[in-house]
Amino acid sequence: MILEQFSLQGKVALVTGSSRGLGAGIALAFAQAGAHVALHGSHSVPSSTVARIAETGAHHIELTGDVSNAAACSTLVEQVIQHFGAIDILVNNAGIIRRAPAVEHSEEDWQAVIETNLSSVFRLTKAAGRHMLARGSGKVINIASLLTFQGGVTVSSYAAAKGGVGQLTKAFANEWASKGVNVNAIAPGYMETDNTQALRANPERARQILERIPAGRWGCPEDLAGAAVFLASHASDYVHGHVLVVDGGWLGR
């Protein structure tokens, strides 16, 4: 039956940056679909997020670590395998944003964003992929952005990182598709998250953005649930190197 193809029953998923926002929404969707879930936060995972996962009855753990640190990336994957015995799904969601005109964008902010948003994707995918390749199966989902396709304004490091995420998705997919491992990405549109708080707090910018979204509203974490479960499940077994846009129609306008 087709719905069985979307089941994640018994699968083990690590979702980075799942303490809140989009990551928490994806982790909850996985738990509801039957997966065991490793939650992750840079410093902690709020009890409210843990409670929502626990309500599903899913087996879960909470992990912490700074994904801008190479050793922390390896440790996260190792902890998941030590606890659950495997890793079937990796979602590279953790990310930060720094806003400043390009000529004022500091070297420190550039390094922080690139290491957190791009280098971590490379490192975590490589670490998890090593185990997936050995088993001949696995799903990697990278969280890209509209700025994988567009340049944005005053977010040069973020745009560079998310552009890189799109290319890394294709690069890994080209190598691993024949080996049973799917690597794809989701590009969310303008979502109500911490990263867009500054935009939503600016009445003029918020109005301009909303006027361009054909759906007539900002997105929310729940809007990514279906796309994430699809890309994590057997339903997407022949999908490789794809960046799935979930943007309320923004790019089509």
C-alpha positions as a printed NumPy array, in Angstrom:
array([[ 0.   ,  0.   ,  0.   ],
       [ 1.26 ,  3.461, -0.87 ],
       [ 0.909,  4.934,  2.619],
       [ 3.271,  2.279,  3.94 ],
       [ 5.966,  3.791,  1.723],
       [ 5.843,  6.943,  3.866],
       [ 6.267,  5.109,  7.179],
       [ 9.425,  5.693,  9.213],
       [ 8.638,  2.913, 11.661],
       [11.786,  1.842, 13.492],
       [14.094,  4.208, 11.608],
       [16.674,  6.247, 13.53 ],
       [16.889,  9.954, 12.765],
       [19.277, 12.69 , 13.896],
       [17.867, 16.173, 13.382],
       [20.378, 18.9  , 14.138],
       [19.073, 22.194, 15.457],
       [15.856, 20.51 , 16.596],
       [15.503, 22.288, 19.909],
       [12.947, 24.661, 18.356],
       [11.639, 26.044, 15.073],
       [11.876, 24.107, 11.825],
       [14.062, 21.386, 13.308],
       [11.644, 20.703, 16.139],
       [ 8.797, 20.515, 13.647],
       [10.686, 17.997, 11.504],
       [11.641, 15.901, 14.541],
       [ 8.004, 15.804, 15.64 ],
       [ 6.876, 14.726, 12.17 ],
       [ 9.435, 11.907, 12.176],
       [ 8.293, 10.757, 15.61 ],
       [ 4.676, 10.758, 14.466],
       [ 5.726,  8.669, 11.446],
       [ 7.286,  6.055, 13.723],
       [10.971,  7.001, 13.877],
       [13.306,  7.005, 16.838],
       [14.581, 10.57 , 17.143],
       [17.813, 12.147, 18.35 ],
       [17.051, 15.75 , 19.233],
       [19.886, 18.261, 19.141],
       [20.569, 21.731, 20.452],
       [23.756, 23.743, 20.65 ],
       [23.462, 24.023, 24.439],
       [20.221, 22.312, 25.458],
       [16.885, 20.982, 24.225],
       [13.907, 22.706, 25.878],
       [11.619, 20.516, 27.963],
       [ 8.665, 21.673, 25.862],
       [10.228, 20.179, 22.72 ],
       [11.077, 16.946, 24.508],
       [ 7.511, 16.728, 25.838],
       [ 6.013, 17.016, 22.348],
       [ 8.2  , 14.153, 21.118],
       [ 7.442, 12.068, 24.211],
       [ 3.711, 12.429, 23.61 ],
       [ 4.083, 10.453, 20.381],
       [ 5.57 ,  7.512, 22.241],
       [ 8.711,  7.636, 20.127],
       [12.04 ,  6.543, 21.545],
       [14.185,  9.675, 21.766],
       [17.36 , 11.139, 23.193],
       [18.639, 14.693, 23.593],
       [22.114, 15.65 , 22.44 ],
       [24.063, 18.889, 22.569],
       [27.051, 20.201, 20.675],
       [28.356, 23.086, 18.604],
       [28.18 , 21.898, 14.998],
       [30.669, 24.559, 13.913],
       [33.232, 22.334, 15.643],
       [34.456, 19.403, 13.556],
       [34.916, 17.086, 16.535],
       [31.395, 17.808, 17.768],
       [29.961, 16.695, 14.42 ],
       [31.674, 13.327, 14.632],
       [30.649, 12.938, 18.254],
       [26.975, 13.546, 17.511],
       [26.865, 10.773, 14.936],
       [28.784,  8.422, 17.223],
       [26.384,  9.111, 20.105],
       [23.365,  8.305, 17.943],
       [24.881,  5.001, 16.799],
       [25.983,  4.076, 20.309],
       [22.486,  4.658, 21.664],
       [20.294,  3.301, 18.853],
       [22.726,  0.983, 17.051],
       [22.317,  2.726, 13.689],
       [21.57 ,  5.976, 11.908],
       [19.097,  5.837,  9.028],
       [18.211,  9.505,  8.568],
       [20.243, 12.687,  8.979],
       [18.685, 16.132,  8.781],
       [21.228, 18.951,  8.588],
       [19.081, 21.762,  9.933],
       [21.249, 23.626, 12.464],
       [22.053, 27.132, 11.325],
       [22.579, 30.767, 12.238],
       [22.294, 34.087, 10.427],
       [24.222, 37.35 , 10.693],
       [22.844, 40.5  ,  9.06 ],
       [25.057, 43.386,  7.947],
       [25.848, 45.293,  4.742],
       [28.542, 43.416,  2.842],
       [31.254, 46.037,  3.458],
       [30.539, 45.853,  7.187],
       [30.209, 42.082,  7.431],
       [32.898, 41.01 ,  9.884],
       [35.353, 38.189,  9.353],
       [34.134, 36.655, 12.619],
       [30.519, 36.579, 11.447],
       [31.545, 35.177,  8.069],
       [33.468, 32.328,  9.688],
       [30.695, 31.601, 12.19 ],
       [28.008, 31.33 ,  9.525],
       [30.085, 29.318,  7.051],
       [31.266, 26.855,  9.688],
       [27.8  , 26.405, 11.217],
       [25.687, 26.4  ,  8.063],
       [27.989, 24.825,  5.486],
       [31.012, 23.066,  6.96 ],
       [28.793, 21.206,  9.433],
       [26.714, 19.848,  6.555],
       [29.844, 18.448,  4.92 ],
       [31.178, 16.986,  8.164],
       [27.95 , 15.479,  9.468],
       [26.993, 14.046,  6.088],
       [30.409, 12.464,  5.732],
       [30.292, 11.008,  9.248],
       [26.757,  9.628,  8.966],
       [27.24 ,  8.64 ,  5.34 ],
       [30.122,  6.369,  6.22 ],
       [27.718,  4.19 ,  8.229],
       [24.909,  4.465,  5.686],
       [27.172,  3.398,  2.841],
       [28.361,  0.393,  4.825],
       [24.718, -0.698,  5.242],
       [23.691,  0.211,  1.698],
       [20.873,  2.529,  2.728],
       [20.216,  5.923,  4.291],
       [18.587,  9.296,  3.843],
       [20.258, 12.696,  4.182],
       [18.123, 15.837,  4.099],
       [19.852, 19.202,  4.052],
       [17.932, 22.342,  4.911],
       [18.697, 24.809,  2.156],
       [16.927, 28.151,  1.627],
       [15.456, 30.517, -0.932],
       [18.965, 31.966, -0.797],
       [20.216, 28.767, -2.365],
       [18.722, 30.396, -5.48 ],
       [18.732, 34.118, -4.644],
       [21.335, 36.485, -3.203],
       [19.297, 38.161, -0.488],
       [20.102, 41.512,  1.093],
       [22.638, 42.095,  3.916],
       [23.117, 38.338,  4.441],
       [26.14 , 37.599,  2.26 ],
       [27.563, 34.831,  4.451],
       [24.166, 33.148,  4.788],
       [23.585, 33.264,  1.027],
       [27.041, 31.854,  0.378],
       [26.49 , 29.036,  2.857],
       [23.052, 28.113,  1.569],
       [24.25 , 28.229, -2.03 ],
       [26.956, 25.81 , -0.97 ],
       [24.408, 23.543,  0.714],
       [22.605, 23.175, -2.608],
       [25.819, 22.215, -4.393],
       [26.926, 19.837, -1.634],
       [23.556, 18.114, -1.873],
       [24.151, 17.412, -5.55 ],
       [27.796, 16.471, -5.058],
       [27.056, 13.855, -2.383],
       [24.055, 12.552, -4.336],
       [26.171, 12.032, -7.449],
       [28.531,  9.788, -5.492],
       [26.04 ,  7.933, -3.311],
       [22.877,  7.448, -5.396],
       [24.112,  4.144, -6.803],
       [25.003,  2.954, -3.309],
       [21.523,  3.174, -1.785],
       [21.929,  6.496,  0.006],
       [19.663,  9.411, -0.912],
       [20.899, 12.972, -0.435],
       [18.344, 15.724, -0.995],
       [17.444, 19.125,  0.392],
       [14.452, 21.204,  1.384],
       [14.474, 24.94 ,  0.675],
       [11.981, 26.628,  2.989],
       [10.477, 29.966,  2.069],
       [ 9.889, 32.755,  4.55 ],
       [ 9.095, 30.971,  7.802],
       [ 8.06 , 32.241, 11.216],
       [11.277, 31.337, 13.037],
       [14.005, 33.028, 15.06 ],
       [15.999, 33.622, 11.854],
       [13.252, 35.84 , 10.409],
       [12.371, 37.707, 13.585],
       [14.204, 40.845, 12.435],
       [12.315, 40.822,  9.129],
       [ 8.94 , 40.323, 10.756],
       [ 9.676, 43.113, 13.232],
       [10.233, 45.553, 10.345],
       [ 6.724, 46.598,  9.195],
       [ 7.788, 47.693,  5.716],
       [ 9.956, 44.639,  4.989],
       [ 7.353, 42.277,  6.437],
       [ 4.679, 43.832,  4.201],
       [ 6.878, 43.573,  1.097],
       [ 7.591, 39.909,  1.75 ],
       [ 3.987, 38.984,  2.465],
       [ 2.763, 40.737, -0.669],
       [ 5.027, 38.527, -2.814],
       [ 3.993, 35.189, -1.275],
       [ 1.143, 33.759, -3.408],
       [-0.072, 31.671, -0.457],
       [-0.709, 34.924,  1.415],
       [ 1.034, 33.96 ,  4.649],
       [ 4.394, 33.198,  6.207],
       [ 5.223, 29.519,  6.558],
       [ 5.411, 27.59 ,  9.823],
       [ 7.386, 24.491, 10.893],
       [ 4.408, 22.23 , 10.215],
       [ 4.569, 23.19 ,  6.544],
       [ 7.81 , 21.216,  6.172],
       [ 6.492, 18.039,  7.804],
       [ 5.199, 16.342,  4.665],
       [ 8.266, 17.173,  2.583],
       [10.609, 15.941,  5.313],
       [ 8.778, 12.65 ,  5.849],
       [ 8.668, 12.077,  2.087],
       [12.411, 12.586,  1.658],
       [13.155, 10.424,  4.707],
       [10.952,  7.541,  3.587],
       [10.97 ,  4.82 ,  0.938],
       [ 8.54 ,  6.956, -1.074],
       [11.533,  9.021, -2.245],
       [13.908,  6.156, -3.059],
       [14.374,  7.365, -6.652],
       [14.842, 11.02 , -5.689],
       [18.492, 12.089, -5.588],
       [20.194, 15.494, -5.505],
       [16.919, 17.397, -5.491],
       [16.241, 20.684, -3.691],
       [12.537, 20.644, -2.818],
       [11.201, 24.18 , -2.452],
       [ 8.483, 24.748,  0.167],
       [ 7.886, 28.475, -0.137],
       [ 4.209, 29.243, -0.562],
       [ 4.897, 29.959, -4.239],
       [ 7.575, 32.648, -3.725],
       [10.007, 31.503, -6.427],
       [ 7.255, 31.076, -8.989],
       [ 6.169, 34.683, -8.745]])
